[in-house]
Short mmCIF file of C-alpha atoms in Angstrom, two decimals:
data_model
loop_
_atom_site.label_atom_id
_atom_site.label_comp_id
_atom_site.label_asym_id
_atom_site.label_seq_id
_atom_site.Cartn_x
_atom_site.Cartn_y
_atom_site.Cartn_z
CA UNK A 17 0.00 0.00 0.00
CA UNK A 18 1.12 3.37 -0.65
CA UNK A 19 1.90 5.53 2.03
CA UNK A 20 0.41 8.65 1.39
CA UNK A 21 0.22 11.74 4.01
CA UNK A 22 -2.62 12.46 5.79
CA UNK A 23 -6.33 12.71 4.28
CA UNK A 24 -6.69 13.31 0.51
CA UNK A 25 -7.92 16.38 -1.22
CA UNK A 26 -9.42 15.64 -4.85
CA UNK A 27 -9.16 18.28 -7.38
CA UNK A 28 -12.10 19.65 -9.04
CA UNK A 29 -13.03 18.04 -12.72
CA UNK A 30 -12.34 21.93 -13.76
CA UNK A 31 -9.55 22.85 -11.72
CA UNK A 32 -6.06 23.44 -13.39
CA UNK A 33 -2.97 23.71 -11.54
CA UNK A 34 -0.23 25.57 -13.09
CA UNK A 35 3.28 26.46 -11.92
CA UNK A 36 6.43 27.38 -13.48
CA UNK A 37 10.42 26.78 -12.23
CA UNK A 38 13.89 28.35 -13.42
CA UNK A 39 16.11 25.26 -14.40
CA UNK A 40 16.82 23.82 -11.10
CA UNK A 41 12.94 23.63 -10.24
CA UNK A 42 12.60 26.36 -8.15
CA UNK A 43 8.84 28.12 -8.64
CA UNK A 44 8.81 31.20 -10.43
CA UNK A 45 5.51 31.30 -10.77
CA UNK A 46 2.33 29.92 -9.22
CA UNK A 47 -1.74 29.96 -9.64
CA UNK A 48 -4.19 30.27 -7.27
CA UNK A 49 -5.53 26.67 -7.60
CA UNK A 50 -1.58 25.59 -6.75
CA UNK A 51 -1.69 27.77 -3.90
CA UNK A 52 -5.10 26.30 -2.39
CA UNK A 53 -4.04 22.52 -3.01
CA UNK A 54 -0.84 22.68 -1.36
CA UNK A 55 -2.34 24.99 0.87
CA UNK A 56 0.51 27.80 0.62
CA UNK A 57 0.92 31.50 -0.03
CA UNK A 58 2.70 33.20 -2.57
CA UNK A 59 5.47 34.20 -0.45
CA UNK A 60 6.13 30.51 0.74
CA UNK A 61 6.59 29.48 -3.02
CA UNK A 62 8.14 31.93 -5.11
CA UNK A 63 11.59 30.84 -5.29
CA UNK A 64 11.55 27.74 -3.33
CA UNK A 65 12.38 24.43 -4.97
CA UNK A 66 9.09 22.76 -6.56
CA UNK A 67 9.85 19.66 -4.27
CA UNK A 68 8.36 21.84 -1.15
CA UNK A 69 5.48 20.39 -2.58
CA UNK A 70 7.16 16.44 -2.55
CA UNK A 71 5.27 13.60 -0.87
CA UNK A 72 7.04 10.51 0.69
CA UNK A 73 4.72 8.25 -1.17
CA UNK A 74 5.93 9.44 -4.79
CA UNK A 75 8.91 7.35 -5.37
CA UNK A 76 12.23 8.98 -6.75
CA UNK A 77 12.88 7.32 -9.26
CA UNK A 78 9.62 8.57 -11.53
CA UNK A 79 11.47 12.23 -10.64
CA UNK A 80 14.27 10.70 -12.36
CA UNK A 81 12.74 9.73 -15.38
CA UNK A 82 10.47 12.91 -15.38
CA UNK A 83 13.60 15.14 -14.63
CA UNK A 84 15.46 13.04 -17.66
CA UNK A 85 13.14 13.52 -20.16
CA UNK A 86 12.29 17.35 -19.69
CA UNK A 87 16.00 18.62 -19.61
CA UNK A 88 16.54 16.73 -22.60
CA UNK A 89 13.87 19.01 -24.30
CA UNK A 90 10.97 16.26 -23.88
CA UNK A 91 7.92 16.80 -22.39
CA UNK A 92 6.30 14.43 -20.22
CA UNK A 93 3.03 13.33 -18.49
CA UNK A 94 3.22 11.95 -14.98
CA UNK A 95 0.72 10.81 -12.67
CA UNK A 96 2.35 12.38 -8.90
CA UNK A 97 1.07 12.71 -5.71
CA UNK A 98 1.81 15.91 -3.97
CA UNK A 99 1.73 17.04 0.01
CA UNK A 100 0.27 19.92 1.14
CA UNK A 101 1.24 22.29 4.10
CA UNK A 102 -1.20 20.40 6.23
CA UNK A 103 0.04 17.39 5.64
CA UNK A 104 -2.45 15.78 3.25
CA UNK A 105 -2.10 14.82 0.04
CA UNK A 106 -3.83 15.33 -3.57
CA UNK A 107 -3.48 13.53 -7.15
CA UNK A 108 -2.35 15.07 -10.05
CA UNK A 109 -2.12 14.39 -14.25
CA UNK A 110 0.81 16.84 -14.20
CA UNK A 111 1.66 17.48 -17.64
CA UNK A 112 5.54 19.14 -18.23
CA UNK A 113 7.40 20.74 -20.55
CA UNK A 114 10.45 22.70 -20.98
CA UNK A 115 10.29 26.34 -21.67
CA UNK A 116 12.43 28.51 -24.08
CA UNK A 117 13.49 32.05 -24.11
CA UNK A 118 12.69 34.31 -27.30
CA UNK A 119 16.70 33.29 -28.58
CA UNK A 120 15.38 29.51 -28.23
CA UNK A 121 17.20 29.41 -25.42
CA UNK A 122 15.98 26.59 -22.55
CA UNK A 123 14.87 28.61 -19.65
CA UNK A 124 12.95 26.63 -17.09
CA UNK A 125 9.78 24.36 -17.05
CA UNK A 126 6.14 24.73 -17.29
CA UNK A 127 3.85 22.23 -15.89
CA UNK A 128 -0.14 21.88 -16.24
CA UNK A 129 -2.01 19.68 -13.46
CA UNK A 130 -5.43 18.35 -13.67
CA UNK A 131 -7.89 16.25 -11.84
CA UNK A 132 -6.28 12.26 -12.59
CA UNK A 133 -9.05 9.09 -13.17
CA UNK A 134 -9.57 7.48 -9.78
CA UNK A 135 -9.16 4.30 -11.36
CA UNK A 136 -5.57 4.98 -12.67
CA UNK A 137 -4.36 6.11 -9.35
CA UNK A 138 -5.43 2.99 -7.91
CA UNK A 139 -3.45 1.47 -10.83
CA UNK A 140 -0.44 3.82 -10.46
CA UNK A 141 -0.62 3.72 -6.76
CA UNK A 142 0.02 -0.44 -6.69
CA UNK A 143 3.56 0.41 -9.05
CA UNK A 144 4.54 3.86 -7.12
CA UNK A 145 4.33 0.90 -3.88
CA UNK A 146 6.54 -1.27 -5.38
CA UNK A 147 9.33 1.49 -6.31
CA UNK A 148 9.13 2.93 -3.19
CA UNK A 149 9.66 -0.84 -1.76
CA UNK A 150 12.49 -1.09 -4.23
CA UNK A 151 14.07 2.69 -3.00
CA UNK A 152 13.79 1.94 0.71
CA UNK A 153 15.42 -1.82 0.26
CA UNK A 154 18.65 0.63 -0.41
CA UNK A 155 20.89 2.39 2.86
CA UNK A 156 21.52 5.28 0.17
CA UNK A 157 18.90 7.56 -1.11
CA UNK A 158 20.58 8.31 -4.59
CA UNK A 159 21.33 4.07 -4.83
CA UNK A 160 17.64 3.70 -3.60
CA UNK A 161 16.58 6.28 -6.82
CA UNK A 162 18.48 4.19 -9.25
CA UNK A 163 17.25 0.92 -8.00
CA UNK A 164 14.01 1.58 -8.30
CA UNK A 165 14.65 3.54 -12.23
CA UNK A 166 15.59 -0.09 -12.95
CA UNK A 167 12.51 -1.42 -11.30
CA UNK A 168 10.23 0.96 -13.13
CA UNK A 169 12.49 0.33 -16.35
CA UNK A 170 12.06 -2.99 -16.04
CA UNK A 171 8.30 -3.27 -15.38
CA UNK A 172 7.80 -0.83 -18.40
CA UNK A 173 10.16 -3.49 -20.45
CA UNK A 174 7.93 -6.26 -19.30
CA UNK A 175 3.98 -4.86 -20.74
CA UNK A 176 6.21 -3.85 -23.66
CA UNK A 177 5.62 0.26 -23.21
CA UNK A 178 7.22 3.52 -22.61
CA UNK A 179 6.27 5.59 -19.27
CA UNK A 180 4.19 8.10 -21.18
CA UNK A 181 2.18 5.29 -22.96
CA UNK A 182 1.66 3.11 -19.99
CA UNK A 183 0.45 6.89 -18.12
CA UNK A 184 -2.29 7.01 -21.15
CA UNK A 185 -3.28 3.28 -21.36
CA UNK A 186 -4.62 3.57 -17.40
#
């Protein structure tokens, strides 16, 4: 079972959460609807690092591949559980891309969150377990990250898909 914080907040079938980071992934900009699910103020986000926002239950290694993919000029969709300031927790279809300057220039990342299908998180929620299993069978965090990329490399090897397709088959 996944261990996710505290109670769970569902987002709205209308809400969209948007937030944007320089190139390390610290917030440069945030919406209101970010703000109320994670339950913070302006002041507590600008310029902190997006992970303020990180849950225990989201393994690593899907930050890995996510992180991967986007600062090699993919984009990505993710299914990720966040934690608010209160300690609970909410389900997003986060959407993210890398953003340019007018020269073309890579200049951060843009992300777009929206309400996920119950029954996928109860889908991605049973895998997430498992990498976090495979993370936490490790003494070092960063070994504990690559274990589990293998894991979820593997797994994806096995039903024959990449990440993003297995995210839009659930």
């Amino acid at each position: 079972m996944l261990p996710v914080e505290g109670k769970e907040h569902v987002m709205g079938a209308h809400d969209l959460i948007v937030s944007k980071t320089d190139l390390k992934g610290h917030i440069t900009y945030a919406n209101d609807t970010f703000l109320r699910m994670a339950e913070l103020t302006l002041a507590e986000t600008i310029g902190k690092p997006h992970s303020v926002i990180r849950s225990r239950a989201m393994p690593r290694s899907v930050f890995q591949l996510l992180w991967e993919k986007i600062q090699s000029g993919e984009e990505i969709f993710a299914y990720v559980v966040n934690r608010s300031k209160s300690n609970n927790h909410y389900w997003v279809l986060a959407h993210v891309t890398p953003s340019y300057d007018a020269t073309g220039k890579l200049c951060g990342y843009h992300s777009n969150r929206r309400k996920p299908n119950s029954a996928a998180i109860a889908r991605i929620s049973q895998l997430y377990a498992e990498l976090l299993a495979e993370e936490q069978g490790v003494k070092n965090a960063k070994q504990g990250m690559h274990a589990g990329y293998a894991r979820l490399t593997s797994t994806l090897q096995n039903i024959g898909m990449d990440y993003d397709r297995f995210v839009f088959s659930l």
